[in-house]
CSV table of C-alpha atoms in Angstrom, one decimal:
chain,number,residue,atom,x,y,z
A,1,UNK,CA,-6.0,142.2,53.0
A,2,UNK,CA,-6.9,141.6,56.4
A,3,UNK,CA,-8.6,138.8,57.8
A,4,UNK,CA,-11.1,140.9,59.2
A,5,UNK,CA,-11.8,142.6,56.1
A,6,UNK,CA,-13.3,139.6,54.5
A,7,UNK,CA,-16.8,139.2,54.2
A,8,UNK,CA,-17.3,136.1,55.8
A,9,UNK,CA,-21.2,135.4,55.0
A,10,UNK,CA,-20.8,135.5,51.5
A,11,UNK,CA,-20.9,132.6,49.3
A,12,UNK,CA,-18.2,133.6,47.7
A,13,UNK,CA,-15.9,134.2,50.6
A,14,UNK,CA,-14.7,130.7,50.3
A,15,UNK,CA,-13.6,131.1,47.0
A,16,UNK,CA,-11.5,134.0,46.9
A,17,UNK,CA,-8.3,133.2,48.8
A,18,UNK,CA,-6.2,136.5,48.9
A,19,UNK,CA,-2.8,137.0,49.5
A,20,UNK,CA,-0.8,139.8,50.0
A,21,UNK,CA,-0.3,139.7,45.7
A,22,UNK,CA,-2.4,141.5,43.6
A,23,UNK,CA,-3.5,138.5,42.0
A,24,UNK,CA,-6.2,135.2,42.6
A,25,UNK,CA,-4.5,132.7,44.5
A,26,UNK,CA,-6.2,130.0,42.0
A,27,UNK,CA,-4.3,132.1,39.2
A,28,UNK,CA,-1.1,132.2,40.2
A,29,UNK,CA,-1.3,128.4,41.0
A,30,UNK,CA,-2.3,127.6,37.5
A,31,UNK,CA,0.7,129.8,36.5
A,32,UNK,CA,2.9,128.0,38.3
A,33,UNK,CA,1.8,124.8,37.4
A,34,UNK,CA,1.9,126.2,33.9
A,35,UNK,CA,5.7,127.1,34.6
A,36,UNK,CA,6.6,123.5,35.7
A,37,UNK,CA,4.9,122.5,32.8
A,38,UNK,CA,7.2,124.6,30.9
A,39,UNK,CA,10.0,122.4,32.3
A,40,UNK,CA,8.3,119.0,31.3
A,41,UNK,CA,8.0,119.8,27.9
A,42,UNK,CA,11.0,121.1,27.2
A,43,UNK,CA,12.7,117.8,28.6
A,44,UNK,CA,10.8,116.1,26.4
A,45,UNK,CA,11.0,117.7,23.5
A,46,UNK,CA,14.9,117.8,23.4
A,47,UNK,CA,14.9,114.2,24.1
A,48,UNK,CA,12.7,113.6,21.2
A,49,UNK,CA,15.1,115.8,19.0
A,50,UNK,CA,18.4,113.8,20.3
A,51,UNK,CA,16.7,110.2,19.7
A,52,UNK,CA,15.5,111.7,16.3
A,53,UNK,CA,18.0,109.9,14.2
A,54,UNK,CA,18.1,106.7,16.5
A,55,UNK,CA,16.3,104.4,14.0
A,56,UNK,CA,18.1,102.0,12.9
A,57,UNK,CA,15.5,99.4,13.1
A,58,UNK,CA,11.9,100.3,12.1
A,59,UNK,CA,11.2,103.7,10.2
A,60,UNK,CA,12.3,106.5,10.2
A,61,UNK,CA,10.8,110.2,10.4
A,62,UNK,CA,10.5,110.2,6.8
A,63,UNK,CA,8.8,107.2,6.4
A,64,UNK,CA,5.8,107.8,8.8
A,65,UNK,CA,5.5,111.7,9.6
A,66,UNK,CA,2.9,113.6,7.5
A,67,UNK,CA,2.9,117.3,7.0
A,68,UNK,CA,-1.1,117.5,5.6
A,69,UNK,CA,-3.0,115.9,8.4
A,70,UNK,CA,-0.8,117.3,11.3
A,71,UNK,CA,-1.1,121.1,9.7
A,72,UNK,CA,-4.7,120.7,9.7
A,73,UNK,CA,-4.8,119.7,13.5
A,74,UNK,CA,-2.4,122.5,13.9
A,75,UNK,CA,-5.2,124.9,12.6
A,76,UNK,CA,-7.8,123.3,14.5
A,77,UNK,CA,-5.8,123.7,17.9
A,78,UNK,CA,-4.8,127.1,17.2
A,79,UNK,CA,-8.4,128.2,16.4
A,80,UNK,CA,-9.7,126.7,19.7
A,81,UNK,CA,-7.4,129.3,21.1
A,82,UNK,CA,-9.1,132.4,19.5
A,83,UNK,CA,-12.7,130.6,20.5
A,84,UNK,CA,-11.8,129.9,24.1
A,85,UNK,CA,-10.7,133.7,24.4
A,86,UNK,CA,-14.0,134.5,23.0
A,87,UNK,CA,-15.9,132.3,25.5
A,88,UNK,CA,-14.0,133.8,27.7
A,89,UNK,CA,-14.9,137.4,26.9
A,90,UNK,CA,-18.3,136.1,26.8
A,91,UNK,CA,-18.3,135.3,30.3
A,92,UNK,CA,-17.1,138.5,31.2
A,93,UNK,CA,-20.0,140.0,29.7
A,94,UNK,CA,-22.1,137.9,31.5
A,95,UNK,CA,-23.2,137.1,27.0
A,96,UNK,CA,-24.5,133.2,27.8
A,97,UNK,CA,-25.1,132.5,24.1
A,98,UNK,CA,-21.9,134.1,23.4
A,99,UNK,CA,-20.4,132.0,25.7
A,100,UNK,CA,-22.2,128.9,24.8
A,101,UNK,CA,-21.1,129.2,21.3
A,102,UNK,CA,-17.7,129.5,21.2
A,103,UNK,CA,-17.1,127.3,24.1
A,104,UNK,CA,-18.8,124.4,22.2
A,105,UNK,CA,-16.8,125.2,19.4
A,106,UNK,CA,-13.0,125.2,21.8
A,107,UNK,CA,-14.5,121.2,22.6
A,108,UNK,CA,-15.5,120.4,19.7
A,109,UNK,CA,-12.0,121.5,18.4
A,110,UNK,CA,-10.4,119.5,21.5
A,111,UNK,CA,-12.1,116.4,20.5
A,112,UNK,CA,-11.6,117.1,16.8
A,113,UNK,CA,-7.3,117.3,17.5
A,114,UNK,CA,-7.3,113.9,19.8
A,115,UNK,CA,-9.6,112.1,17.2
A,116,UNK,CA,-6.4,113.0,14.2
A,117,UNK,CA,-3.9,112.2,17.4
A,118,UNK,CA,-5.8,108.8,17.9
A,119,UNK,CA,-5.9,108.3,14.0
A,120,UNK,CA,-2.2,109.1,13.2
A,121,UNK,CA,-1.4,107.2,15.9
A,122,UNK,CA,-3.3,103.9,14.7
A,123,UNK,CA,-1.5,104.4,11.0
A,124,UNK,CA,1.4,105.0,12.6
A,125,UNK,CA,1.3,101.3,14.4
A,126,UNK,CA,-0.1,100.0,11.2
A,127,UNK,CA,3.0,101.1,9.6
A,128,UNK,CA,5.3,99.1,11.6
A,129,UNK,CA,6.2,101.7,14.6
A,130,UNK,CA,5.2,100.5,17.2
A,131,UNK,CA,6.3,102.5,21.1
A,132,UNK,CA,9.5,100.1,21.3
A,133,UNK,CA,10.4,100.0,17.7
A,134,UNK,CA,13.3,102.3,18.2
A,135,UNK,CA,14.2,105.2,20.2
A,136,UNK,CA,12.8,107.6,17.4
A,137,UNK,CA,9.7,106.2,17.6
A,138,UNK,CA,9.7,105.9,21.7
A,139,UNK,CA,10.4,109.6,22.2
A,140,UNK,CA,7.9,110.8,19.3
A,141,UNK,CA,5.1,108.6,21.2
A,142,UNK,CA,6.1,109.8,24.2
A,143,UNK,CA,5.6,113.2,23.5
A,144,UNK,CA,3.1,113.5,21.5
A,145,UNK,CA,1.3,111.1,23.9
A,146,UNK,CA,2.0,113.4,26.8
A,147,UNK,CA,0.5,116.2,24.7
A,148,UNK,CA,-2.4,114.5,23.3
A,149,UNK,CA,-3.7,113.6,27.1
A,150,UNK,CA,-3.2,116.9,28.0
A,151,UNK,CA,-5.6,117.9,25.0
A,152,UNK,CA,-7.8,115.4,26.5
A,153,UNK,CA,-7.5,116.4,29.7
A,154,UNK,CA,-8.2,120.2,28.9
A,155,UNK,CA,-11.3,118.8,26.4
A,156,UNK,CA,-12.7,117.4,29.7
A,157,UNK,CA,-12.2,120.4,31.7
A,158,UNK,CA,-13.8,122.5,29.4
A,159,UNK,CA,-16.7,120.7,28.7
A,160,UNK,CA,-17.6,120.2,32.5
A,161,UNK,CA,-17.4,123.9,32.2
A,162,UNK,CA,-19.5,124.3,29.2
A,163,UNK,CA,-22.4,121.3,30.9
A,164,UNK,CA,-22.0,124.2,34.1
A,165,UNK,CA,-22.3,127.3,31.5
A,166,UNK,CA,-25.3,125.1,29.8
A,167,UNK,CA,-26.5,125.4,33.4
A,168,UNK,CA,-26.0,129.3,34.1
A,169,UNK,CA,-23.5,128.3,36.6
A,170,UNK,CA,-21.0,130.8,35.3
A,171,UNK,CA,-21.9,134.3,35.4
A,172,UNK,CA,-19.5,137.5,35.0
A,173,UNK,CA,-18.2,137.1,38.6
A,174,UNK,CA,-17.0,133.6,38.1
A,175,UNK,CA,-15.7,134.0,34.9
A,176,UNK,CA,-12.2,133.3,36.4
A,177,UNK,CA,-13.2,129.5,36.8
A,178,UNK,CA,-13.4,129.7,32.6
A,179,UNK,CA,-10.4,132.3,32.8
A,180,UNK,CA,-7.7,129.3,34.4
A,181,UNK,CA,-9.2,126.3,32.5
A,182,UNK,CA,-8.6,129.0,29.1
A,183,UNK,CA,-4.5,129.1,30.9
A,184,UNK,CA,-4.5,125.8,30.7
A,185,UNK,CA,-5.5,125.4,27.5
A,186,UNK,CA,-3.6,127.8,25.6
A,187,UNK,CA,-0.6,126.5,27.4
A,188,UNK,CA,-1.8,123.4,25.4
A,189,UNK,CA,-1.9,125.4,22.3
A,190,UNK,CA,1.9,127.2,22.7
A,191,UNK,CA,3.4,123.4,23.6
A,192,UNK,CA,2.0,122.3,20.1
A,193,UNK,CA,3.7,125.8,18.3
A,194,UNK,CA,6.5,123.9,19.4
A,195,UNK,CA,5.8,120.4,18.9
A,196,UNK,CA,4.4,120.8,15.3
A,197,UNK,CA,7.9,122.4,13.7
A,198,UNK,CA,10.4,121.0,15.7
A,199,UNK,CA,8.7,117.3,15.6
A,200,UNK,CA,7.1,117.4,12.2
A,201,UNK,CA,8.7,120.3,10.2
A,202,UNK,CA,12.2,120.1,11.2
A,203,UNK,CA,12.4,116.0,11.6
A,204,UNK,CA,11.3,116.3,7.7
A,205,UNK,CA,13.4,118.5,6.9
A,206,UNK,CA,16.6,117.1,8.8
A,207,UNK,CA,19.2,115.6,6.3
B,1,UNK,CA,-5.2,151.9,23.6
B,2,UNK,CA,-9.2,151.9,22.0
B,3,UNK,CA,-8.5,147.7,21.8
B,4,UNK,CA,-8.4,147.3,25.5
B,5,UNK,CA,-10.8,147.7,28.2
B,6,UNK,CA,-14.5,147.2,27.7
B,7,UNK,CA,-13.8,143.7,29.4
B,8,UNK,CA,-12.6,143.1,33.4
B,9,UNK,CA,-12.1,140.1,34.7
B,10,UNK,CA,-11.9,139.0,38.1
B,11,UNK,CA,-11.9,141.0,41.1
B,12,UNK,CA,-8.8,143.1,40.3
B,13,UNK,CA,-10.1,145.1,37.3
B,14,UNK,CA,-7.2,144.6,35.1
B,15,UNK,CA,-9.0,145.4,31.2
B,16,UNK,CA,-8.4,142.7,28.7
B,17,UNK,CA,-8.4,142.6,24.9
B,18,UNK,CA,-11.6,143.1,22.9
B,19,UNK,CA,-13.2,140.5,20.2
B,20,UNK,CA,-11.9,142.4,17.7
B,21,UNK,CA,-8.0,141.9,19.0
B,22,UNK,CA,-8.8,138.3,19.4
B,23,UNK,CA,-9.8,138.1,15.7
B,24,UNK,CA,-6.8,140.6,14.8
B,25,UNK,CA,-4.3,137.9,16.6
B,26,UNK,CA,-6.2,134.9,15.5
B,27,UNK,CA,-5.1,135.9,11.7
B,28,UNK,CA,-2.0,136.3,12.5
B,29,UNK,CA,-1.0,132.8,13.9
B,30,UNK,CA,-2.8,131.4,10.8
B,31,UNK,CA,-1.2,133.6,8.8
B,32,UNK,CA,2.3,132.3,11.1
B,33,UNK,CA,1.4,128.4,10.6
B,34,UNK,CA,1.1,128.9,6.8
B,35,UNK,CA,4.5,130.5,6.5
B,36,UNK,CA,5.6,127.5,8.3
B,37,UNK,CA,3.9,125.0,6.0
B,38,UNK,CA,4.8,126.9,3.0
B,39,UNK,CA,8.8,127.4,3.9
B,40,UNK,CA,8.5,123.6,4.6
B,41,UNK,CA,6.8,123.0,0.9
B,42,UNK,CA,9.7,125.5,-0.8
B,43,UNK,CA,12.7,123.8,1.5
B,44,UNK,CA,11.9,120.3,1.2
B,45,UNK,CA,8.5,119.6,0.0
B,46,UNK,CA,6.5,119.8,-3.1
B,47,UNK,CA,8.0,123.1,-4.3
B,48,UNK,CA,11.6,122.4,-3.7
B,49,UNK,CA,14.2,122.1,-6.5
B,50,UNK,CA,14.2,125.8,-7.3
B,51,UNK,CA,18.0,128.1,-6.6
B,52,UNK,CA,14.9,130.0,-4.4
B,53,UNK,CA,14.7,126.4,-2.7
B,54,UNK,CA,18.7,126.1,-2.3
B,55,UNK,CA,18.9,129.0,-1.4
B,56,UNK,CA,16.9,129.3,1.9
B,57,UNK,CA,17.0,125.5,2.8
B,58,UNK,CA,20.1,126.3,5.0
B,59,UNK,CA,18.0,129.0,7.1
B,60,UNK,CA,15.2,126.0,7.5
B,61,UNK,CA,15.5,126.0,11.3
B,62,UNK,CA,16.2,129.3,12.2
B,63,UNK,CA,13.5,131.0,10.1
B,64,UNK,CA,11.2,127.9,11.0
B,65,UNK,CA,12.4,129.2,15.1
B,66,UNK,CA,11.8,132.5,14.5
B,67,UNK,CA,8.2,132.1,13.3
B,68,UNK,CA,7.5,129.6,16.2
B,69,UNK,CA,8.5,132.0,19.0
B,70,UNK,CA,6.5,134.8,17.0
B,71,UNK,CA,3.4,132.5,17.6
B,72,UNK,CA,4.3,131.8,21.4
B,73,UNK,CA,5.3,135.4,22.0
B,74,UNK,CA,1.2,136.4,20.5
B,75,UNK,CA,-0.7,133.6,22.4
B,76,UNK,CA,1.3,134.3,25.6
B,77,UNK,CA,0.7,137.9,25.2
B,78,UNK,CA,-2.9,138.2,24.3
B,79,UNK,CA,-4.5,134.8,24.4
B,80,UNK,CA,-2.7,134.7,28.1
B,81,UNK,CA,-3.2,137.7,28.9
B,82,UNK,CA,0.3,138.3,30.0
B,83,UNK,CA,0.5,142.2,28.0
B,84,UNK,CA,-2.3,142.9,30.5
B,85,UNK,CA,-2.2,141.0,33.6
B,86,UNK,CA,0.2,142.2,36.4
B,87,UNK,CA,3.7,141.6,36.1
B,88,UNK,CA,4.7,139.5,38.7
B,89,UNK,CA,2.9,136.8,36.2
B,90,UNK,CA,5.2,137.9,33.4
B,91,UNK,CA,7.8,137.3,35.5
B,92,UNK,CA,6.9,134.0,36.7
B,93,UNK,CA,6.3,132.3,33.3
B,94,UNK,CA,9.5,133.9,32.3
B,95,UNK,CA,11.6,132.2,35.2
B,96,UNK,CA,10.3,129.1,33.5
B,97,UNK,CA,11.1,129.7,30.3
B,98,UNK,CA,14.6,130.6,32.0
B,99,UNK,CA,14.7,127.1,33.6
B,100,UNK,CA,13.6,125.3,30.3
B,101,UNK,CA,16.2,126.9,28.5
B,102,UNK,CA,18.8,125.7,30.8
B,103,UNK,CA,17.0,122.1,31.3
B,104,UNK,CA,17.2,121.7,27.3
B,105,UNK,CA,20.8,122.9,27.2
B,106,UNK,CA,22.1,120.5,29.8
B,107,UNK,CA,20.3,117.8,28.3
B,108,UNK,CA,22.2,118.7,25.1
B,109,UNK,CA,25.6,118.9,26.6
B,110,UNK,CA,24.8,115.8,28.8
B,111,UNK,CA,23.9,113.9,25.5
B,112,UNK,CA,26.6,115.6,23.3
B,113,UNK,CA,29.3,114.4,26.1
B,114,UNK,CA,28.2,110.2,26.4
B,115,UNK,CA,28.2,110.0,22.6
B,116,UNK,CA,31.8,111.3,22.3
B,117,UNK,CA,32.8,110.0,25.3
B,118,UNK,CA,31.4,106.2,24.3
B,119,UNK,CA,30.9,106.0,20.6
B,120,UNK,CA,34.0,107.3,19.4
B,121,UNK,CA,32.8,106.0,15.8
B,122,UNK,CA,29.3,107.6,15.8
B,123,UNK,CA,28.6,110.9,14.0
B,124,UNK,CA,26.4,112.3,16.3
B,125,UNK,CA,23.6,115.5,14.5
């Protein structure tokens, strides 16, 4: 698209940036964010499954992991998924209850998994494991940590979004603002389908 | 293809899933974490001991895998929107994933080569 082409005394001139790609500038930043992400995680996460067995002083996975609790958040996380997709087709609709509703419901999940990550993580101390106990117990704070600010992080996002929906801030046209925060977040969501059986499942399981 | 459109979102047009997709995929990943919990419970947990048990504990992490990248492949797709944005995004998460995989192998070789290399008496798993 042409300079020339863009409306320049609309509001929302200065926030669409094109580019010669078929697709939101915004968007594909998020995706590439999301991709480095991608890199992050997986760093960590095979770190934390080399130092699994490093725990030679302090416990071990099988003395502190819990399969109940963390199943439960697992749920929880995964559900904010399927209501922050339904915000988000909400928004589209330009449907404010709709989108008040379940977007209340993906914070109240986000609150609800760093509230258990903040719990396990006090037992967990309690226990005896503290972050320099071992290298088991270094790499599982670490990313876990890592993940749980990220839930934070997204928790925050999306509720300045819902105090702006609460607002009428975000009508069908700006549904994308919702649309990149709901990237983030389920990018959230797919880290902990890794997390939760290769930190909790497998470390249990591991002989 | 009566489960898409209905929905565009931005200023490209591309149609999204309906509410009743959502709900459709939303059963699924429970349905996917319970397997999970469950294979867990007959490996090692509460309903081990059976030949059933002995049987499938040595397929633990592959199945485990299997069910896990089932659950990424569903969000990515249609919580992401991947099956219905353009493909240049496809493409773009994918190069990560490419990148990951290779981060996570070198990290394993790098680790795999120091242990032999300086514990000589250390089993390393």
């Amino acid at each position: 698209m042409t300079a020339a082409a863009l409306p320049h005394d609309s509001a929302s001139a200065h926030e669409e940036h094109h580019t010669s790609l078929p697709v939101n500038n915004r968007k594909l930043a998020i995706w590439t964010f999301i991709g480095s992400e991608c890199m992050f995680f997986a760093s960590l996460i095979t770190t934390f499954v080399i130092y699994r067995d490093s725990h030679a002083t302090g416990p071990g996975p099988k003395d502190v992991l819990g399969v109940p609790l963390v199943t439960s958040g697992t749920a929880v996380l995964l559900f904010s998924s399927f209501f922050v997709v339904m915000a988000l087709n909400g928004a589209q609709q330009g449907n404010r209850k709709k989108l008040l509703t379940w977007l209340s419901l993906t914070v109240l999940c986000g609150l609800f998994f760093a509230g258990m990550q903040v719990y396990e993580f006090t037992h967990f101390v309690r226990d005896g494991m503290g972050y320099t106990t071992n290298l088991f117990a270094t790499s599982f704070f670490t990313l876990t940590g890592f993940h749980g600010t990220h839930v934070a992080i997204g928790t925050l996002w999306l509720a300045t979004l819902l105090k702006d929906a609460w607002k009428g801030r975000i009508p069908p046209e700006k549904s994308l603002n919702l649309e990149i925060a709901a990237l983030y977040w389920h990018f959230v969501d797919v880290v902990w389908i890794i997390i939760f059986p290769v930190v909790y499942l497998m470390s249990l399981g591991h002989k | 293809m009566s489960d898409t459109v209905a929905v565009v979102h931005d200023s490209h047009d591309i149609p999204h899933a309906t509410g009743s997709k959502y709900v459709q995929i939303a059963c699924i990943l429970f349905v996917l974490t319970a397997l999970e919990v469950l294979l867990y419970e007959v490996c090692f947990g509460h309903l081990s001991g059976s030949s059933f048990s002995a049987s499938l504990a040595p397929h633990f992490v592959s199945v485990l895998l299997i069910l896990s990248a089932m659950k990424f492949w569903f969000v990515a797709m249609f919580y992401m929107h991947l099956k219905f944005d353009i493909k240049i995004l496809s493409w773009l998460f994918g190069f990560s994933l490419m990148i990951a995989s290779v981060v996570i192998l070198a990290l394993f070789v790098l680790f795999t080569y120091n242990r032999t290399l300086w514990w000589w008496n250390g089993a390393w798993h």
